[in-house]
Amino acid sequence: MSLLQNIVIILILIAGAGFLSLTEIALAGARKVKLKILAESGEHRAQKVLDLQENSADFFAASQIGLNAVAILGGILGEGAFRPYIFNFVSRFYQGPWAENISFALSFTVVTSLFILFADLMPKRLAMIAPEKIAVSVIEPIQIFIKVCKPLAWLINVIANMLFRLFKVNTIRDDNITFDDISAVMDAGAQAGVLQKQEHHFIENVFELEERNVPSSMTTRENVVFFTLNEPEESIRQKLAEYPYSKFLVCSNDIDSVIGYVDAKDILVRILNNQSLLQLNENTIRNVLTIPDTLTLSEVLDRFRSTKEKFAVVINEYALVVGVITLSDIMITVMGDWVTPIEADQQIIKRDNNSWLIEGSTPIEDMKHALEIDSMPDEENYETLAGFMMFKLRKIPRPADTVIHAGYKFEVVDVDHFKIDQLLVTRIIEINPLIQEESE
């Protein structure tokens, strides 16, 4: 054959190998979620791709048959076609005993480089850009190719399956999507600018509902405002005016003897109707939802949904009230900075770029977000920043006690009756020793 004929045949082989390489990466990399969306929108070829992914053994066997056959045939034809011309070119500069070997090496390098570039590297990189789109486009011709190679592919698959069983290799693909997968996609979207920082933070908070317990978002016991059965009318009016809450606990004598709760709206209606508030009765007191402090925020949401309530009392294992939680508290946890509770003081105050004043009752998750800390040691042992300090110090903290973690110094500033009110958190800035020596 002439040089032109050989070149045409080699180009055809390269095109065939490139098509198989493109198809192999596209079908392997096509994501099921996107393919299912295409299939539901009426793209019947997407369903064919999904079916092929479920039974991919025949395709990969046929693909390897084609790729290896083309590569071997291309090497034989290419080396024989280019070698004489390369030999004539080399002979102009060198006519020694190594001229034949040099010609063979150069012809082999030329053919191999053409196949690597145009039949392997470029098609695979193109397939990685849009695997679903390409997979849908090539599915029909590749099915024909699989049928042609079916007999030989069947034999190869039988041998391969026997070897897999012999070495106990699991060949079933796991396509379950985990939280880590979703988190990685969100991080990539945030880095690419698809998700704004606030949106990214919001989505993270939604997933954290499964991990955060009730104490991280509830109003703690000492901050709960409640009425007693014998509460004077003037005291009720004063609490209504002072605390802008929509619901108040009603207790017999103290906070641990909960009877129910009253809605501020019901009391205001009685005031508008000039009715007496001297005695809270069954007409105004409602049954209150009681939940243990071990529930996650996600489980509390389920309780609120099933009971149609938006307010609950949180008790511990000793049946003591540790706080109250509302649907609004959970939404504030999810929305973060988008929503700020009217009644709550700012728990985290940024003094400058390297220091913060933080209340001891601040949930650990909120503190981690504010300081951009990935993890805290043994987080399952505490819920708040005060709890973290007590866990690390192994004692009741006093002012000036410090803990260093993740490049931050946590220093107790104010303690009130063994309760850590406030901490000063400072980012530790390492000073370059050379700069320090020069300054001295």
CSV table of C-alpha atoms in Angstrom, one decimal:
chain,number,residue,atom,x,y,z
A,1,MET,CA,0.0,0.0,0.0
A,2,SER,CA,1.1,3.6,-0.6
A,3,LEU,CA,2.0,5.9,2.2
A,4,LEU,CA,-1.3,7.8,1.7
A,5,GLN,CA,-3.4,4.6,2.0
A,6,ASN,CA,-1.5,3.7,5.2
A,7,ILE,CA,-2.1,7.2,6.7
A,8,VAL,CA,-5.8,7.0,5.9
A,9,ILE,CA,-6.1,3.6,7.6
A,10,ILE,CA,-4.1,4.8,10.6
A,11,LEU,CA,-6.4,7.8,10.9
A,12,ILE,CA,-9.5,5.6,10.8
A,13,LEU,CA,-8.0,3.4,13.5
A,14,ILE,CA,-7.2,6.5,15.6
A,15,ALA,CA,-10.7,7.7,15.2
A,16,GLY,CA,-12.1,4.3,16.2
A,17,ALA,CA,-9.9,4.1,19.3
A,18,GLY,CA,-10.8,7.7,20.2
A,19,PHE,CA,-14.5,7.0,20.0
A,20,LEU,CA,-14.1,4.0,22.3
A,21,SER,CA,-12.0,6.0,24.8
A,22,LEU,CA,-14.5,8.8,24.7
A,23,THR,CA,-17.4,6.4,25.3
A,24,GLU,CA,-15.7,4.5,28.0
A,25,ILE,CA,-15.0,7.5,30.2
A,26,ALA,CA,-18.4,9.1,29.4
A,27,LEU,CA,-20.4,6.0,30.4
A,28,ALA,CA,-18.3,5.4,33.5
A,29,GLY,CA,-18.4,9.0,34.7
A,30,ALA,CA,-22.1,9.8,33.9
A,31,ARG,CA,-23.9,10.5,37.2
A,32,LYS,CA,-27.1,8.6,37.8
A,33,VAL,CA,-28.9,11.6,39.3
A,34,LYS,CA,-28.5,13.6,36.2
A,35,LEU,CA,-29.3,10.7,33.9
A,36,LYS,CA,-32.5,10.1,35.9
A,37,ILE,CA,-33.5,13.7,35.4
A,38,LEU,CA,-32.9,13.4,31.7
A,39,ALA,CA,-34.9,10.2,31.5
A,40,GLU,CA,-37.8,11.8,33.4
A,41,SER,CA,-37.8,14.7,31.0
A,42,GLY,CA,-38.4,12.3,28.1
A,43,GLU,CA,-34.9,11.5,26.9
A,44,HIS,CA,-35.2,7.7,26.2
A,45,ARG,CA,-31.5,7.4,25.5
A,46,ALA,CA,-30.7,8.4,29.1
A,47,GLN,CA,-32.6,5.3,30.3
A,48,LYS,CA,-30.5,3.2,28.0
A,49,VAL,CA,-27.4,4.6,29.6
A,50,LEU,CA,-28.7,3.8,33.0
A,51,ASP,CA,-29.5,0.2,32.0
A,52,LEU,CA,-26.0,-0.2,30.5
A,53,GLN,CA,-24.4,1.1,33.7
A,54,GLU,CA,-26.3,-1.5,35.7
A,55,ASN,CA,-24.9,-4.3,33.4
A,56,SER,CA,-21.6,-2.8,32.3
A,57,ALA,CA,-19.6,-6.0,32.0
A,58,ASP,CA,-20.3,-6.6,28.3
A,59,PHE,CA,-19.6,-3.0,27.4
A,60,PHE,CA,-16.2,-2.9,29.2
A,61,ALA,CA,-15.2,-6.2,27.7
A,62,ALA,CA,-16.2,-5.0,24.2
A,63,SER,CA,-14.4,-1.7,24.7
A,64,GLN,CA,-11.2,-3.4,25.7
A,65,ILE,CA,-11.4,-5.8,22.8
A,66,GLY,CA,-11.8,-2.9,20.4
A,67,LEU,CA,-9.1,-0.6,22.0
A,68,ASN,CA,-6.5,-3.4,22.2
A,69,ALA,CA,-7.2,-4.7,18.7
A,70,VAL,CA,-7.0,-1.2,17.2
A,71,ALA,CA,-3.8,-0.4,19.1
A,72,ILE,CA,-2.0,-3.5,18.0
A,73,LEU,CA,-3.2,-3.2,14.4
A,74,GLY,CA,-2.2,0.5,14.4
A,75,GLY,CA,1.2,-0.3,15.7
A,76,ILE,CA,1.8,-3.0,13.1
A,77,LEU,CA,0.6,-0.8,10.1
A,78,GLY,CA,2.1,2.4,11.4
A,79,GLU,CA,5.6,1.0,12.0
A,80,GLY,CA,5.6,-0.7,8.6
A,81,ALA,CA,4.3,2.4,6.8
A,82,PHE,CA,6.6,5.0,8.3
A,83,ARG,CA,9.8,3.0,8.9
A,84,PRO,CA,11.1,3.1,5.3
A,85,TYR,CA,10.6,6.8,5.0
A,86,ILE,CA,12.1,7.5,8.4
A,87,PHE,CA,15.1,5.2,7.5
A,88,ASN,CA,15.7,7.2,4.3
A,89,PHE,CA,15.6,10.4,6.3
A,90,VAL,CA,18.0,9.0,9.0
A,91,SER,CA,20.4,7.7,6.3
A,92,ARG,CA,21.1,11.3,5.2
A,93,PHE,CA,22.8,12.0,8.5
A,94,TYR,CA,23.8,8.5,9.7
A,95,GLN,CA,24.6,5.3,7.8
A,96,GLY,CA,26.0,3.1,10.6
A,97,PRO,CA,24.8,-0.2,12.0
A,98,TRP,CA,22.3,1.5,14.3
A,99,ALA,CA,20.3,3.2,11.5
A,100,GLU,CA,17.7,0.5,11.3
A,101,ASN,CA,17.1,0.5,15.0
A,102,ILE,CA,16.9,4.3,15.1
A,103,SER,CA,14.3,4.2,12.3
A,104,PHE,CA,12.3,1.6,14.1
A,105,ALA,CA,12.4,3.6,17.4
A,106,LEU,CA,11.3,6.8,15.7
A,107,SER,CA,8.5,5.2,13.7
A,108,PHE,CA,7.2,3.5,16.9
A,109,THR,CA,7.4,6.8,18.8
A,110,VAL,CA,5.5,8.7,16.1
A,111,VAL,CA,2.7,6.1,15.9
A,112,THR,CA,2.4,5.7,19.7
A,113,SER,CA,2.3,9.5,20.2
A,114,LEU,CA,-0.5,9.8,17.7
A,115,PHE,CA,-2.5,7.2,19.4
A,116,ILE,CA,-1.9,8.6,22.9
A,117,LEU,CA,-2.8,12.1,21.9
A,118,PHE,CA,-5.7,11.6,19.6
A,119,ALA,CA,-7.1,8.2,20.6
A,120,ASP,CA,-6.6,8.4,24.4
A,121,LEU,CA,-5.7,11.7,26.1
A,122,MET,CA,-7.9,14.2,24.2
A,123,PRO,CA,-11.1,12.0,24.0
A,124,LYS,CA,-10.9,11.2,27.7
A,125,ARG,CA,-10.5,14.8,28.7
A,126,LEU,CA,-13.4,15.8,26.4
A,127,ALA,CA,-15.6,13.0,28.0
A,128,MET,CA,-14.8,14.3,31.5
A,129,ILE,CA,-16.2,17.7,30.6
A,130,ALA,CA,-19.8,16.6,30.0
A,131,PRO,CA,-20.1,12.8,30.6
A,132,GLU,CA,-23.9,12.7,30.7
A,133,LYS,CA,-24.3,14.6,27.4
A,134,ILE,CA,-21.7,12.5,25.6
A,135,ALA,CA,-23.0,9.2,27.0
A,136,VAL,CA,-26.5,9.9,25.8
A,137,SER,CA,-25.1,10.8,22.3
A,138,VAL,CA,-23.1,7.6,21.9
A,139,ILE,CA,-25.3,5.0,23.5
A,140,GLU,CA,-27.0,3.7,20.4
A,141,PRO,CA,-23.8,3.1,18.2
A,142,ILE,CA,-22.1,1.6,21.2
A,143,GLN,CA,-24.9,-0.9,21.7
A,144,ILE,CA,-24.4,-2.1,18.2
A,145,PHE,CA,-20.7,-2.5,18.8
A,146,ILE,CA,-21.4,-4.5,22.0
A,147,LYS,CA,-23.6,-6.9,20.0
A,148,VAL,CA,-20.8,-7.4,17.4
A,149,CYS,CA,-18.3,-8.2,20.1
A,150,LYS,CA,-20.8,-10.3,22.2
A,151,PRO,CA,-19.3,-13.8,21.7
A,152,LEU,CA,-15.7,-12.9,22.6
A,153,ALA,CA,-16.9,-10.5,25.3
A,154,TRP,CA,-18.9,-13.3,26.9
A,155,LEU,CA,-15.9,-15.5,27.1
A,156,ILE,CA,-13.7,-12.8,28.6
A,157,ASN,CA,-16.4,-12.0,31.1
A,158,VAL,CA,-16.7,-15.6,32.2
A,159,ILE,CA,-12.9,-15.8,32.9
A,160,ALA,CA,-12.9,-12.4,34.6
A,161,ASN,CA,-15.9,-13.4,36.9
A,162,MET,CA,-14.2,-16.6,37.8
A,163,LEU,CA,-11.1,-14.7,38.9
A,164,PHE,CA,-13.1,-12.2,40.8
A,165,ARG,CA,-14.9,-15.0,42.7
A,166,LEU,CA,-11.5,-16.7,43.3
A,167,PHE,CA,-10.1,-13.6,45.0
A,168,LYS,CA,-13.5,-12.6,46.6
A,169,VAL,CA,-13.6,-9.2,44.9
A,170,ASN,CA,-17.0,-7.4,45.1
A,171,THR,CA,-17.9,-6.0,41.7
A,172,ILE,CA,-21.2,-4.3,42.6
A,173,ARG,CA,-21.0,-0.5,42.3
A,174,ASP,CA,-22.2,1.5,45.4
A,175,ASP,CA,-24.1,4.6,44.2
A,176,ASN,CA,-25.4,5.6,47.6
A,177,ILE,CA,-25.0,9.4,48.2
A,178,THR,CA,-23.6,10.2,51.6
A,179,PHE,CA,-23.5,13.4,53.6
A,180,ASP,CA,-19.8,13.7,52.8
A,181,ASP,CA,-20.7,13.6,49.0
A,182,ILE,CA,-23.3,16.3,49.4
A,183,SER,CA,-20.9,18.4,51.6
A,184,ALA,CA,-18.2,18.1,49.0
A,185,VAL,CA,-20.6,19.3,46.2
A,186,MET,CA,-21.6,22.2,48.4
A,187,ASP,CA,-18.0,23.2,49.1
A,188,ALA,CA,-17.2,23.0,45.4
A,189,GLY,CA,-20.3,25.1,44.6
A,190,ALA,CA,-19.2,27.7,47.2
A,191,GLN,CA,-15.7,27.9,45.8
A,192,ALA,CA,-17.0,28.2,42.2
A,193,GLY,CA,-19.3,31.1,43.3
A,194,VAL,CA,-22.5,29.1,42.5
A,195,LEU,CA,-23.4,29.2,46.2
A,196,GLN,CA,-23.0,32.4,48.2
A,197,LYS,CA,-21.3,32.2,51.6
A,198,GLN,CA,-24.6,32.8,53.5
A,199,GLU,CA,-26.4,30.1,51.4
A,200,HIS,CA,-23.6,27.6,52.0
A,201,HIS,CA,-23.8,28.3,55.7
A,202,PHE,CA,-27.6,27.9,55.7
A,203,ILE,CA,-27.4,24.4,53.9
A,204,GLU,CA,-24.8,23.3,56.4
A,205,ASN,CA,-27.0,24.2,59.3
A,206,VAL,CA,-29.9,22.2,57.8
A,207,PHE,CA,-27.7,19.0,57.8
A,208,GLU,CA,-26.5,19.8,61.3
A,209,LEU,CA,-30.0,19.5,62.7
A,210,GLU,CA,-29.4,15.7,62.7
A,211,GLU,CA,-26.3,16.2,64.9
A,212,ARG,CA,-27.2,19.1,67.2
A,213,ASN,CA,-29.1,18.3,70.4
A,214,VAL,CA,-31.8,20.3,72.0
A,215,PRO,CA,-29.6,22.1,74.6
A,216,SER,CA,-27.7,23.8,71.8
A,217,SER,CA,-30.7,25.9,70.8
A,218,MET,CA,-33.1,26.0,73.7
A,219,THR,CA,-33.6,28.8,76.2
A,220,THR,CA,-31.9,27.7,79.3
A,221,ARG,CA,-33.6,27.2,82.7
A,222,GLU,CA,-32.3,30.4,84.3
A,223,ASN,CA,-33.6,32.4,81.3
A,224,VAL,CA,-37.1,30.9,81.2
A,225,VAL,CA,-39.9,33.3,82.2
A,226,PHE,CA,-42.9,31.6,83.8
A,227,PHE,CA,-46.1,32.3,85.7
A,228,THR,CA,-47.3,30.6,88.8
A,229,LEU,CA,-51.0,29.8,89.6
A,230,ASN,CA,-51.1,32.5,92.2
A,231,GLU,CA,-49.2,35.1,90.1
A,232,PRO,CA,-50.4,38.6,90.9
A,233,GLU,CA,-52.1,40.4,88.1
A,234,GLU,CA,-49.6,43.2,88.2
A,235,SER,CA,-46.7,40.8,88.0
A,236,ILE,CA,-48.3,39.1,84.9
A,237,ARG,CA,-48.8,42.5,83.2
A,238,GLN,CA,-45.2,43.5,84.0
A,239,LYS,CA,-43.8,40.3,82.5
A,240,LEU,CA,-45.9,40.7,79.4
A,241,ALA,CA,-44.5,44.2,78.9
A,242,GLU,CA,-40.9,43.3,79.8
A,243,TYR,CA,-40.5,40.1,77.8
A,244,PRO,CA,-41.7,40.0,74.2
A,245,TYR,CA,-42.5,36.3,74.3
A,246,SER,CA,-45.6,34.7,72.7
A,247,LYS,CA,-45.8,31.8,75.2
A,248,PHE,CA,-45.2,31.5,78.9
A,249,LEU,CA,-44.9,28.4,81.1
A,250,VAL,CA,-47.4,28.1,84.0
A,251,CYS,CA,-46.1,26.3,87.1
A,252,SER,CA,-47.6,25.3,90.4
A,253,ASN,CA,-44.8,26.8,92.6
A,254,ASP,CA,-41.5,26.5,90.9
A,255,ILE,CA,-40.2,25.8,87.4
A,256,ASP,CA,-40.0,22.1,88.0
A,257,SER,CA,-43.7,21.8,88.7
A,258,VAL,CA,-45.0,22.6,85.2
A,259,ILE,CA,-48.7,22.6,84.6
A,260,GLY,CA,-48.9,23.9,81.1
A,261,TYR,CA,-48.4,27.1,79.2
A,262,VAL,CA,-50.4,30.2,78.3
A,263,ASP,CA,-50.4,32.1,75.0
A,264,ALA,CA,-49.7,35.8,75.4
A,265,LYS,CA,-52.5,36.4,72.9
A,266,ASP,CA,-55.1,34.8,75.1
A,267,ILE,CA,-54.0,37.0,78.1
A,268,LEU,CA,-54.1,40.1,76.0
A,269,VAL,CA,-57.6,39.2,74.8
A,270,ARG,CA,-58.7,39.0,78.5
A,271,ILE,CA,-57.1,42.4,79.2
A,272,LEU,CA,-58.9,43.9,76.2
A,273,ASN,CA,-62.2,42.4,77.5
A,274,ASN,CA,-61.5,43.8,81.0
A,275,GLN,CA,-61.4,40.4,82.4
A,276,SER,CA,-59.5,39.6,85.6
A,277,LEU,CA,-56.0,37.9,85.5
A,278,LEU,CA,-55.9,37.1,89.1
A,279,GLN,CA,-56.5,33.4,88.5
A,280,LEU,CA,-55.1,31.4,85.5
A,281,ASN,CA,-57.5,28.6,84.8
A,282,GLU,CA,-58.1,25.7,82.3
A,283,ASN,CA,-59.6,28.2,79.8
A,284,THR,CA,-56.2,29.8,79.3
A,285,ILE,CA,-53.7,27.1,80.3
A,286,ARG,CA,-52.8,24.7,77.5
A,287,ASN,CA,-51.1,21.3,77.7
A,288,VAL,CA,-47.4,21.6,77.0
A,289,LEU,CA,-45.3,19.3,75.0
A,290,THR,CA,-42.5,17.7,77.1
A,291,ILE,CA,-39.4,16.4,75.5
A,292,PRO,CA,-36.1,14.9,76.8
A,293,ASP,CA,-32.9,16.9,76.4
A,294,THR,CA,-31.3,14.0,74.5
A,295,LEU,CA,-33.3,14.6,71.3
A,296,THR,CA,-31.7,16.1,68.2
A,297,LEU,CA,-33.1,19.2,66.6
A,298,SER,CA,-34.3,17.1,63.7
A,299,GLU,CA,-36.3,14.8,66.1
A,300,VAL,CA,-37.8,17.9,67.8
A,301,LEU,CA,-39.0,19.2,64.4
A,302,ASP,CA,-40.7,15.8,63.9
A,303,ARG,CA,-42.4,16.1,67.3
A,304,PHE,CA,-43.6,19.6,66.5
A,305,ARG,CA,-44.9,18.4,63.1
A,306,SER,CA,-46.8,15.4,64.6
A,307,THR,CA,-48.3,17.3,67.6
A,308,LYS,CA,-49.0,20.6,65.7
A,309,GLU,CA,-47.2,22.4,68.6
A,310,LYS,CA,-44.5,25.0,68.4
A,311,PHE,CA,-43.4,25.1,72.0
A,312,ALA,CA,-42.0,22.4,74.3
A,313,VAL,CA,-40.5,22.0,77.8
A,314,VAL,CA,-37.1,20.3,77.9
A,315,ILE,CA,-36.4,18.0,80.9
A,316,ASN,CA,-33.4,15.9,81.8
A,317,GLU,CA,-33.1,12.4,83.2
A,318,TYR,CA,-34.0,13.5,86.7
A,319,ALA,CA,-37.3,15.0,85.4
A,320,LEU,CA,-36.0,18.6,86.1
A,321,VAL,CA,-36.7,21.4,83.6
A,322,VAL,CA,-33.5,22.4,81.8
A,323,GLY,CA,-35.1,24.8,79.4
A,324,VAL,CA,-37.8,25.5,76.7
A,325,ILE,CA,-37.5,25.4,73.0
A,326,THR,CA,-39.7,26.7,70.2
A,327,LEU,CA,-40.0,26.2,66.5
A,328,SER,CA,-38.6,29.7,66.1
A,329,ASP,CA,-35.4,28.7,68.0
A,330,ILE,CA,-34.8,25.9,65.6
A,331,MET,CA,-35.4,28.1,62.6
A,332,ILE,CA,-32.9,30.6,64.0
A,333,THR,CA,-30.4,27.8,64.3
A,334,VAL,CA,-30.9,27.0,60.7
A,335,MET,CA,-31.0,30.5,59.3
A,336,GLY,CA,-28.1,31.8,61.3
A,337,ASP,CA,-27.4,35.4,60.7
A,338,TRP,CA,-30.4,35.7,58.4
A,339,VAL,CA,-32.7,35.7,61.5
A,340,THR,CA,-31.8,37.2,64.9
A,341,PRO,CA,-34.1,36.6,67.9
A,342,ILE,CA,-35.6,39.8,69.2
A,343,GLU,CA,-35.1,38.8,72.8
A,344,ALA,CA,-31.6,37.5,72.6
A,345,ASP,CA,-28.5,39.5,73.2
A,346,GLN,CA,-25.6,39.1,70.8
A,347,GLN,CA,-23.7,36.1,72.1
A,348,ILE,CA,-20.6,36.5,69.9
A,349,ILE,CA,-19.1,40.0,69.7
A,350,LYS,CA,-16.2,40.6,67.4
A,351,ARG,CA,-13.8,43.1,68.9
A,352,ASP,CA,-11.3,43.1,66.0
A,353,ASN,CA,-9.9,40.7,63.4
A,354,ASN,CA,-8.2,38.5,66.1
A,355,SER,CA,-10.4,38.6,69.2
A,356,TRP,CA,-14.0,37.9,70.2
A,357,LEU,CA,-16.1,38.3,73.4
A,358,ILE,CA,-18.3,35.2,73.6
A,359,GLU,CA,-20.9,34.2,76.2
A,360,GLY,CA,-20.3,30.9,78.0
A,361,SER,CA,-23.8,29.7,77.0
A,362,THR,CA,-23.0,30.0,73.2
A,363,PRO,CA,-23.6,26.7,71.4
A,364,ILE,CA,-20.4,25.1,70.2
A,365,GLU,CA,-21.7,24.9,66.6
A,366,ASP,CA,-22.3,28.7,66.6
A,367,MET,CA,-18.8,29.3,68.0
A,368,LYS,CA,-17.2,27.0,65.4
A,369,HIS,CA,-18.9,28.9,62.6
A,370,ALA,CA,-17.9,32.3,63.9
A,371,LEU,CA,-14.2,31.3,64.4
A,372,GLU,CA,-14.1,29.0,61.4
A,373,ILE,CA,-13.0,26.0,63.5
A,374,ASP,CA,-13.5,22.6,61.8
A,375,SER,CA,-13.8,20.5,64.9
A,376,MET,CA,-13.6,20.5,68.7
A,377,PRO,CA,-12.1,17.7,70.9
A,378,ASP,CA,-14.7,15.2,72.2
A,379,GLU,CA,-17.7,17.3,71.1
A,380,GLU,CA,-20.1,14.7,72.3
A,381,ASN,CA,-19.3,15.6,75.9
A,382,TYR,CA,-20.6,19.2,75.9
A,383,GLU,CA,-23.0,21.5,74.1
A,384,THR,CA,-21.8,25.0,74.9
A,385,LEU,CA,-18.5,27.0,75.1
A,386,ALA,CA,-18.7,26.9,78.9
A,387,GLY,CA,-19.0,23.1,78.8
A,388,PHE,CA,-15.9,22.9,76.6
A,389,MET,CA,-13.9,24.9,79.1
A,390,MET,CA,-15.1,22.7,82.0
A,391,PHE,CA,-14.3,19.6,80.1
A,392,LYS,CA,-10.8,20.7,79.2
A,393,LEU,CA,-9.9,22.2,82.6
A,394,ARG,CA,-11.5,19.3,84.5
A,395,LYS,CA,-12.7,21.8,87.2
A,396,ILE,CA,-15.0,24.7,87.7
A,397,PRO,CA,-13.3,27.5,85.8
A,398,ARG,CA,-12.2,30.8,87.4
A,399,PRO,CA,-11.4,34.1,85.8
A,400,ALA,CA,-8.1,34.1,83.9
A,401,ASP,CA,-8.2,30.3,83.3
A,402,THR,CA,-7.2,29.6,79.7
A,403,VAL,CA,-7.4,26.8,77.1
A,404,ILE,CA,-5.6,26.8,73.8
A,405,HIS,CA,-7.1,24.9,70.8
A,406,ALA,CA,-6.9,25.2,67.0
A,407,GLY,CA,-4.8,28.3,67.2
A,408,TYR,CA,-7.1,30.2,69.6
A,409,LYS,CA,-6.7,31.1,73.3
A,410,PHE,CA,-10.0,30.8,75.3
A,411,GLU,CA,-9.8,32.8,78.4
A,412,VAL,CA,-12.4,33.0,81.1
A,413,VAL,CA,-13.3,36.7,81.8
A,414,ASP,CA,-16.4,36.6,84.0
A,415,VAL,CA,-17.8,33.9,86.3
A,416,ASP,CA,-21.1,34.4,88.2
A,417,HIS,CA,-21.9,31.7,90.9
A,418,PHE,CA,-19.9,29.0,89.1
A,419,LYS,CA,-21.5,30.0,85.8
A,420,ILE,CA,-19.1,31.2,83.0
A,421,ASP,CA,-20.7,34.3,81.8
A,422,GLN,CA,-18.1,35.5,79.2
A,423,LEU,CA,-14.9,34.5,77.6
A,424,LEU,CA,-12.3,36.3,75.6
A,425,VAL,CA,-11.2,34.3,72.6
A,426,THR,CA,-8.0,35.5,70.9
A,427,ARG,CA,-6.4,34.2,67.7
A,428,ILE,CA,-2.8,33.2,68.4
A,429,ILE,CA,-0.5,35.0,65.9
A,430,GLU,CA,2.9,33.4,65.5
A,431,ILE,CA,5.8,35.8,65.3
A,432,ASN,CA,8.6,35.0,62.9
A,433,PRO,CA,11.7,34.6,65.1
A,434,LEU,CA,13.9,36.6,62.5
A,435,ILE,CA,11.5,39.5,62.6
A,436,GLN,CA,11.4,39.4,66.4
A,437,GLU,CA,15.3,39.5,66.6
A,438,GLU,CA,15.4,42.4,64.2
A,439,SER,CA,12.8,44.3,66.3
A,440,GLU,CA,14.9,43.7,69.5
